[in-house]
Every structure is written in C-alpha cells, then in structure tokens.
Coordinates of C-alpha atoms in Angstrom, one line a residue:
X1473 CA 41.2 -18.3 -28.2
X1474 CA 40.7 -17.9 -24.6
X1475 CA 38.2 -14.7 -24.1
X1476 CA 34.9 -14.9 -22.1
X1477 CA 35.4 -13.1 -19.2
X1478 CA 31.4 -12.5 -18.6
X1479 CA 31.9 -15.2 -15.9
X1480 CA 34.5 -13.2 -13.8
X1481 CA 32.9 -10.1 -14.1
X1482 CA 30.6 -10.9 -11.6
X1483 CA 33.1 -11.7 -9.0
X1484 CA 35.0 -8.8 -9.8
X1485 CA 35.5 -5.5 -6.9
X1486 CA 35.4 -3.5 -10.2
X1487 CA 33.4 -3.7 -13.6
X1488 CA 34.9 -0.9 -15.9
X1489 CA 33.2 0.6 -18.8
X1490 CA 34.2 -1.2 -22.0
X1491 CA 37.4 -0.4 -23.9
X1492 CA 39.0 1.1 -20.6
X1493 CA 42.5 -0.6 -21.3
X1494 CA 42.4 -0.1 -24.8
X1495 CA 46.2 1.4 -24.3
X1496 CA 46.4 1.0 -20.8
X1497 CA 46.2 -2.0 -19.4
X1498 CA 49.3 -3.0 -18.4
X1499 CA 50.2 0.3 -17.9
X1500 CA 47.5 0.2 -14.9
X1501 CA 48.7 -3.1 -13.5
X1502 CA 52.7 -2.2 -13.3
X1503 CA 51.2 1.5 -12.3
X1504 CA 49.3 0.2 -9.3
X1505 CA 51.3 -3.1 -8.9
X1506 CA 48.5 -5.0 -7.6
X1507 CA 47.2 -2.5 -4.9
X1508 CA 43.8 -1.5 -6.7
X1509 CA 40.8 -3.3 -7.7
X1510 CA 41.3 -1.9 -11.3
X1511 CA 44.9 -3.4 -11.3
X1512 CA 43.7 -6.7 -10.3
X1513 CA 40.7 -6.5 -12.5
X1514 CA 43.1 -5.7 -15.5
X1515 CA 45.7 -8.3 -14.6
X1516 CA 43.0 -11.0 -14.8
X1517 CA 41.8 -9.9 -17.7
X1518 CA 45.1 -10.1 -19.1
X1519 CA 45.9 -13.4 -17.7
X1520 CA 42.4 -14.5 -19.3
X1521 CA 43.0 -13.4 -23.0
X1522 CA 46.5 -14.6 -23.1
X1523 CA 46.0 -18.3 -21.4
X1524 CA 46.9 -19.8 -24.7
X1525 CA 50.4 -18.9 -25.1
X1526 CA 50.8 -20.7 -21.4
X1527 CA 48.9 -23.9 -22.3
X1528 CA 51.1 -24.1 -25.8
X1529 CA 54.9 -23.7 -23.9
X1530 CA 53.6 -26.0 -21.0
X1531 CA 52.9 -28.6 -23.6
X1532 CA 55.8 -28.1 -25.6
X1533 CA 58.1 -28.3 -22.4
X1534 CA 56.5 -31.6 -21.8
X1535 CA 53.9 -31.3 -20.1
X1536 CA 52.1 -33.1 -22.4
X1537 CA 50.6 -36.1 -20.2
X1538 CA 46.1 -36.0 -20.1
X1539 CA 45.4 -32.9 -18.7
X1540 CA 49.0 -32.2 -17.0
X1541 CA 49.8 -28.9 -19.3
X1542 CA 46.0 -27.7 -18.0
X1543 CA 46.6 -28.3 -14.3
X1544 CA 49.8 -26.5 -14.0
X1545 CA 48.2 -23.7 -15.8
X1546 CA 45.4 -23.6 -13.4
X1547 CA 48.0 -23.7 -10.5
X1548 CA 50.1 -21.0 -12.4
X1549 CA 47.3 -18.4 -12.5
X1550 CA 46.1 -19.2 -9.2
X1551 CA 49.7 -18.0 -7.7
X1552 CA 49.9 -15.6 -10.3
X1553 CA 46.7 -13.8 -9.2
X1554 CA 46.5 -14.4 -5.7
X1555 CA 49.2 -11.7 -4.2
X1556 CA 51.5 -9.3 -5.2
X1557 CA 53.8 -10.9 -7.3
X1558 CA 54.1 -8.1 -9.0
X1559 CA 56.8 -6.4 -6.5
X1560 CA 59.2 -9.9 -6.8
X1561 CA 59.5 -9.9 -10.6
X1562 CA 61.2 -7.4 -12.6
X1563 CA 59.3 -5.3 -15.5
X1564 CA 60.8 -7.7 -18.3
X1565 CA 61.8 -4.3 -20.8
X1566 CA 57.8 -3.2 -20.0
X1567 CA 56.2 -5.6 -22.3
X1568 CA 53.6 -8.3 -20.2
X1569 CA 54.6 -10.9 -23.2
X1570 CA 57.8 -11.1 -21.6
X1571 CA 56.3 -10.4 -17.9
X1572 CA 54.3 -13.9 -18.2
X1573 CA 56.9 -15.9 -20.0
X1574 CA 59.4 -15.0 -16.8
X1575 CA 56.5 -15.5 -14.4
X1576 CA 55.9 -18.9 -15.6
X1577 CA 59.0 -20.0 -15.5
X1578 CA 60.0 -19.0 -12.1
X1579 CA 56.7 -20.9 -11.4
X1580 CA 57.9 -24.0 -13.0
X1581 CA 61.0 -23.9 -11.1
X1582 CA 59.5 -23.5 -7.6
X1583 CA 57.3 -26.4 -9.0
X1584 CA 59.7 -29.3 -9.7
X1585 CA 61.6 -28.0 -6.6
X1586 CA 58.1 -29.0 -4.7
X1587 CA 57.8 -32.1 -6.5
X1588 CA 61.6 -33.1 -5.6
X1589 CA 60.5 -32.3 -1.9
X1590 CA 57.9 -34.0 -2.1
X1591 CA 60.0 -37.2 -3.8
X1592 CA 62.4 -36.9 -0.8
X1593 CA 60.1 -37.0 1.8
X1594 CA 59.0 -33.9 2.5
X1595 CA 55.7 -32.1 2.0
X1596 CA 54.5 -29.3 -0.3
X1597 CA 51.0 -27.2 -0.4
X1598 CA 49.5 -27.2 -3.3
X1599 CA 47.2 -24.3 -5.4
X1600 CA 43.5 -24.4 -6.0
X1601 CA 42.4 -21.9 -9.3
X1602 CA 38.9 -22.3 -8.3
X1603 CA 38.6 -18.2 -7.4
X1604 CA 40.5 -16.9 -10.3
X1605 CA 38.2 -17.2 -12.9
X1606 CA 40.6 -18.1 -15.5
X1607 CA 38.0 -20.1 -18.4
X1608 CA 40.0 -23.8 -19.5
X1609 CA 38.3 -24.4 -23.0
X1610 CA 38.1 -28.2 -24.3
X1611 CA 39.4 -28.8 -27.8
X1612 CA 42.0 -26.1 -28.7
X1613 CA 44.5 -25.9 -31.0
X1614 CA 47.7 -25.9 -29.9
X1615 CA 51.1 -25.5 -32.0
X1616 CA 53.0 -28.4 -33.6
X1617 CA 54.8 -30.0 -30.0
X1618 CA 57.7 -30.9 -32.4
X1619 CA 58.4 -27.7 -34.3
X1620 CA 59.5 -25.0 -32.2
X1621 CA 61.5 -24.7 -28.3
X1622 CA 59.3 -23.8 -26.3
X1623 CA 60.2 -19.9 -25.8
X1624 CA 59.3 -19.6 -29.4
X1625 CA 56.2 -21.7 -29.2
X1626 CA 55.4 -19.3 -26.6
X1627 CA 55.5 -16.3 -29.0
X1628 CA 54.3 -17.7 -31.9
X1629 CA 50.6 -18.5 -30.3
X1630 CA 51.3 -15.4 -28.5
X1631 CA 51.8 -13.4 -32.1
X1632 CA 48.5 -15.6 -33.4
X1633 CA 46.3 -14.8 -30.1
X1634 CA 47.1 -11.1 -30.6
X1635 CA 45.8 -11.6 -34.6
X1636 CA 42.7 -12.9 -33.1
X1637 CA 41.9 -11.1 -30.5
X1638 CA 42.7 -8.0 -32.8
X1639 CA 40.4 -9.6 -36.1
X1640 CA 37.4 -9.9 -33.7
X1641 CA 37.9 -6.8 -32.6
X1642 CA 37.6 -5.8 -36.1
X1643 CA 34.5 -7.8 -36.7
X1644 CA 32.7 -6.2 -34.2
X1645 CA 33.7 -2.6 -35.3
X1646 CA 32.0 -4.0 -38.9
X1647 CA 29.1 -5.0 -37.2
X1648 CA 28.6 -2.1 -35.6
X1649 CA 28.4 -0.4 -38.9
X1650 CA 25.7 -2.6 -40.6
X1651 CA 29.0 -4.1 -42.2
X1652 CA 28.9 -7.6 -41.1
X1653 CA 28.5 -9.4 -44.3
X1654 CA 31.1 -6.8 -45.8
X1655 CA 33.1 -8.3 -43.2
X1656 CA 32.6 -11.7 -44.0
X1657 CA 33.3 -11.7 -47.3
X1658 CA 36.5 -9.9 -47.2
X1659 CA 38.5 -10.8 -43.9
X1660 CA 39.9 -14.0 -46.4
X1661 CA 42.4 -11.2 -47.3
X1662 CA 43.2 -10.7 -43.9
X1663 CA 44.3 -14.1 -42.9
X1664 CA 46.2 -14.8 -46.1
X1665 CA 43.3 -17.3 -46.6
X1666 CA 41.8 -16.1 -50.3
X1667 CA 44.3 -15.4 -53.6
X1668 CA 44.7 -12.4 -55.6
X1669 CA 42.7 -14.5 -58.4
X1670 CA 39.8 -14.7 -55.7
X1671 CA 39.3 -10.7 -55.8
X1672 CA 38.0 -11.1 -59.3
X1673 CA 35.4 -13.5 -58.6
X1674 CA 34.3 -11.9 -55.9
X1675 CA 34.1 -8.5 -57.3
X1676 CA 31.8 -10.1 -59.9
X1677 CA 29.6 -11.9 -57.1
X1678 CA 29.2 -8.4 -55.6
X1679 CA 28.5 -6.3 -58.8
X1680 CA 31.8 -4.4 -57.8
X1681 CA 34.5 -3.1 -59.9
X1682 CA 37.5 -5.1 -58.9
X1683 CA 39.4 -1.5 -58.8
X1684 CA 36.6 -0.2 -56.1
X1685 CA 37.0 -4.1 -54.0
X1686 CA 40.6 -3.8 -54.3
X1687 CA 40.9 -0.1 -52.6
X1688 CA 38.0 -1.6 -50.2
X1689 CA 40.5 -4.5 -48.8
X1690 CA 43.5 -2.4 -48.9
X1691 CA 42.1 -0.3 -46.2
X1692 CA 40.4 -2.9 -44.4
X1693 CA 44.0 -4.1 -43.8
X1694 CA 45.2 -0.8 -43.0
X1695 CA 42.0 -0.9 -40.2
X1696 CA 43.4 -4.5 -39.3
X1697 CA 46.8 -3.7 -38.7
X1698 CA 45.6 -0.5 -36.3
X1699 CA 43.6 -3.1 -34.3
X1700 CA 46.5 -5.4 -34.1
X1701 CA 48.7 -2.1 -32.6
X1702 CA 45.8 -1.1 -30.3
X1703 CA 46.1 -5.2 -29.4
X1704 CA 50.0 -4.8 -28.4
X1705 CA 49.5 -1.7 -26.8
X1706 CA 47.3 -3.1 -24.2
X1707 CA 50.6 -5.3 -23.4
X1708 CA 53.4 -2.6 -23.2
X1709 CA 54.1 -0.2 -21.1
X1710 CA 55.9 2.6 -23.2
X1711 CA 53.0 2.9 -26.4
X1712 CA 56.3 3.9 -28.6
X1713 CA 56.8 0.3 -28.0
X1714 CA 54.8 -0.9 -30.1
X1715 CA 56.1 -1.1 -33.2
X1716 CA 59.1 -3.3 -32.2
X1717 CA 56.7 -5.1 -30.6
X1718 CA 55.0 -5.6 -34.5
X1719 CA 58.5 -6.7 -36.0
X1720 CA 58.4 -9.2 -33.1
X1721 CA 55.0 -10.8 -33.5
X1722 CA 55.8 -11.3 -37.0
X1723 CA 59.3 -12.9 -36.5
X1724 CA 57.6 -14.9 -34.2
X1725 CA 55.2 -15.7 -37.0
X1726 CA 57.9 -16.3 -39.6
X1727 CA 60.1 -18.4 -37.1
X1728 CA 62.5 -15.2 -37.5
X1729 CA 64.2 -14.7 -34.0
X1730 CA 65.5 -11.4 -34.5
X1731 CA 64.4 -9.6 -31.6

C-alpha cells in the first residue's frame, strides 16, 4: 500500500506528534481549508496513504499505456497540493473518499481539454510532482482492469487500502504488547485467509483449548474492526459517519453498489 511518509516529513512546515488525526484529519484540512501548515501537512498525508485508489481508476479508465496511469497521478497530486483547491470543490457529503474521486476527475477533464489544445495548436503548461512528496512504489497490485468501471474500482482498492492500513495498525498495537507472534498466527482469521478447520490445528500447535483460541480471535476481530472505524474516521468529517461509511467499504468489497 502506499505509506512511508518518513521522506516528506522532513520537508514538512509541521511534524505533529504521532496519532494526531487519528479522528481528525480531514476534519483539519476542510476546517482550515488549506490556510495552515497542519492542514497542508494532513492533506499530504492523506493524498499519500490513499495514492492507490488513484493509480487503480487511472488504469481502469485507460490509462493503462508504460507508466501513463503513474504520470498523471504525479501531475494529479502536484495540482492537488500546490494551492487552495480546496475553496473550488464542494465537500462531496464530508467524506475525502468522495472529495478525491471528484478532484480527480475534474483533473482529468482539464487534462484532455489541454491535450486537445495542445492537438489544435495551442500550448499548455504542464505539472512537475517533484516537491510533493507523494512516494510511486514499483510492483503493485492493482485490481482486475476488466472487472469493475472505474468508480467502483476506485472504491474497491479504496475499501482494501483502508483494511490495510487499519491491519497494520493493528499489528503494531500487538507488538507493542509483546504480542507479535500472537499476532502472526492469528491475523489468518482476519483476512478470511485460514478455515474454521484451521482453529483446531492451531489450538493444538499452541497447547490452547480451541474454546480459549476461539474467544481469543473473536475479539481480535472485534479490535480489527475498531481499527478499520478509527481508519474511516480519519476520512469523514461528521465521526457519526462512519458507520455508513462501513456498509460502503464493504459493498464496495462485495461488488454491492448500494450506497
């Protein structure tokens, strides 16, 4: 997923203590709309955890040619974080998720109207990304091209980046507790990767009684699905938000459009 932001944190006016936007994040940017360094500083970060989603709907709109999808992401966040675009777009119902999808594609627009300048004679500037610190990973996973529009490609690596981000989260709140290898062994049964057949063999490998590892991963999950709400909230404006917010991540997941 895209995450290290140790690389803009040296650039940045304002370095703020760890877990500041655990809930407020977005709050902060639309609060400020642009005109503080903590508004900036959160928007990047933002921008930065979420560059997936971008990359995946770029593809599946066809920008699919070498590194075409990459470079129109790096010109997207440039504009994106270079002024105050805040005050020309409208709050999209207080949910960033729907702030970026609407950013980009008023940025597509402007962009083929450039390009059809450009093809009629006319000239057009271009972008640079080089100060927005926005990290372009080689090698990542993108969703099917062929499966989805591209709206709900959007979602659905938005719904699995928010998964991520919100299992290592998780991880590190394990670790933190001496519980890494408790962690390891059962975050299967938080990724729908292990069967309920699994539990037995593992309970045996542990020296547990499968009653005891069973009440262990149920509230594993229950920590889980908190870190996936604390993961949302960072995204919303209104915090009672977030649990239509949930029921959309998983339709997205599920290929359900009810939103």
């Amino acid at each position: 997923m895209p995450g290290s932001t140790d690389n803009q944190s040296n650039s940045s006016p304002t370095r703020l203590p760890a877990g500041s936007f655990l809930t407020t994040c977005w709050t902060q940017v639309m609060a400020a709309r642009g005109d503080s360094d903590e508004s900036r500083y959160a928007l990047r970060e933002l921008c930065d955890h979420y560059y997936q989603p971008v990359i995946t709907y770029l593809q599946r709109a066809g920008h699919s040619a070498n590194d075409e999808a990459k470079d129109l992401a790096h010109d997207f966040f440039a504009d994106l974080l270079s002024g105050h675009r805040l005050d020309h777009l409208e709050r999209e119902r207080g949910r960033f998720r729907s702030y970026l999808l609407g950013a980009l594609k008023h940025f597509l627009s402007h962009h083929r109207a450039c390009r059809n300048t450009i093809k009629r004679g006319g000239e057009a500037s271009t972008i640079s990304l080089n100060e927005t610190g926005i990290e372009i990973r080689e090698g990542e996973i993108f969703a099917d091209p062929h499966s989805l529009p591209p709206d709900d490609c959007f979602d659905r690596q938005w719904a699995l980046t928010v998964l991520d981000r919100a299992l290592t989260s998780l991880e590190v709140e394990c670790a933190q507790q001496g519980k890494a290898t408790h962690f390891q062994h059962l975050s299967p049964w938080l990724t729908g990767e292990a069967d309920h057949g699994d539990q037995l063999a593992l309970a045996e490998r542990l020296e547990m009684p499968a009653n005891t590892l069973k009440s262990t991963i149920s509230r594993l999950r229950s920590r889980f699905r908190k870190a996936v709400k604390n993961e949302i909230a960072q995204t919303l404006i209104d915090p009672t938000d977030v649990d239509n917010e949930m029921t959309a991540l998983l339709a997205a997941l599920g290929g359900d459009r009810r939103k």
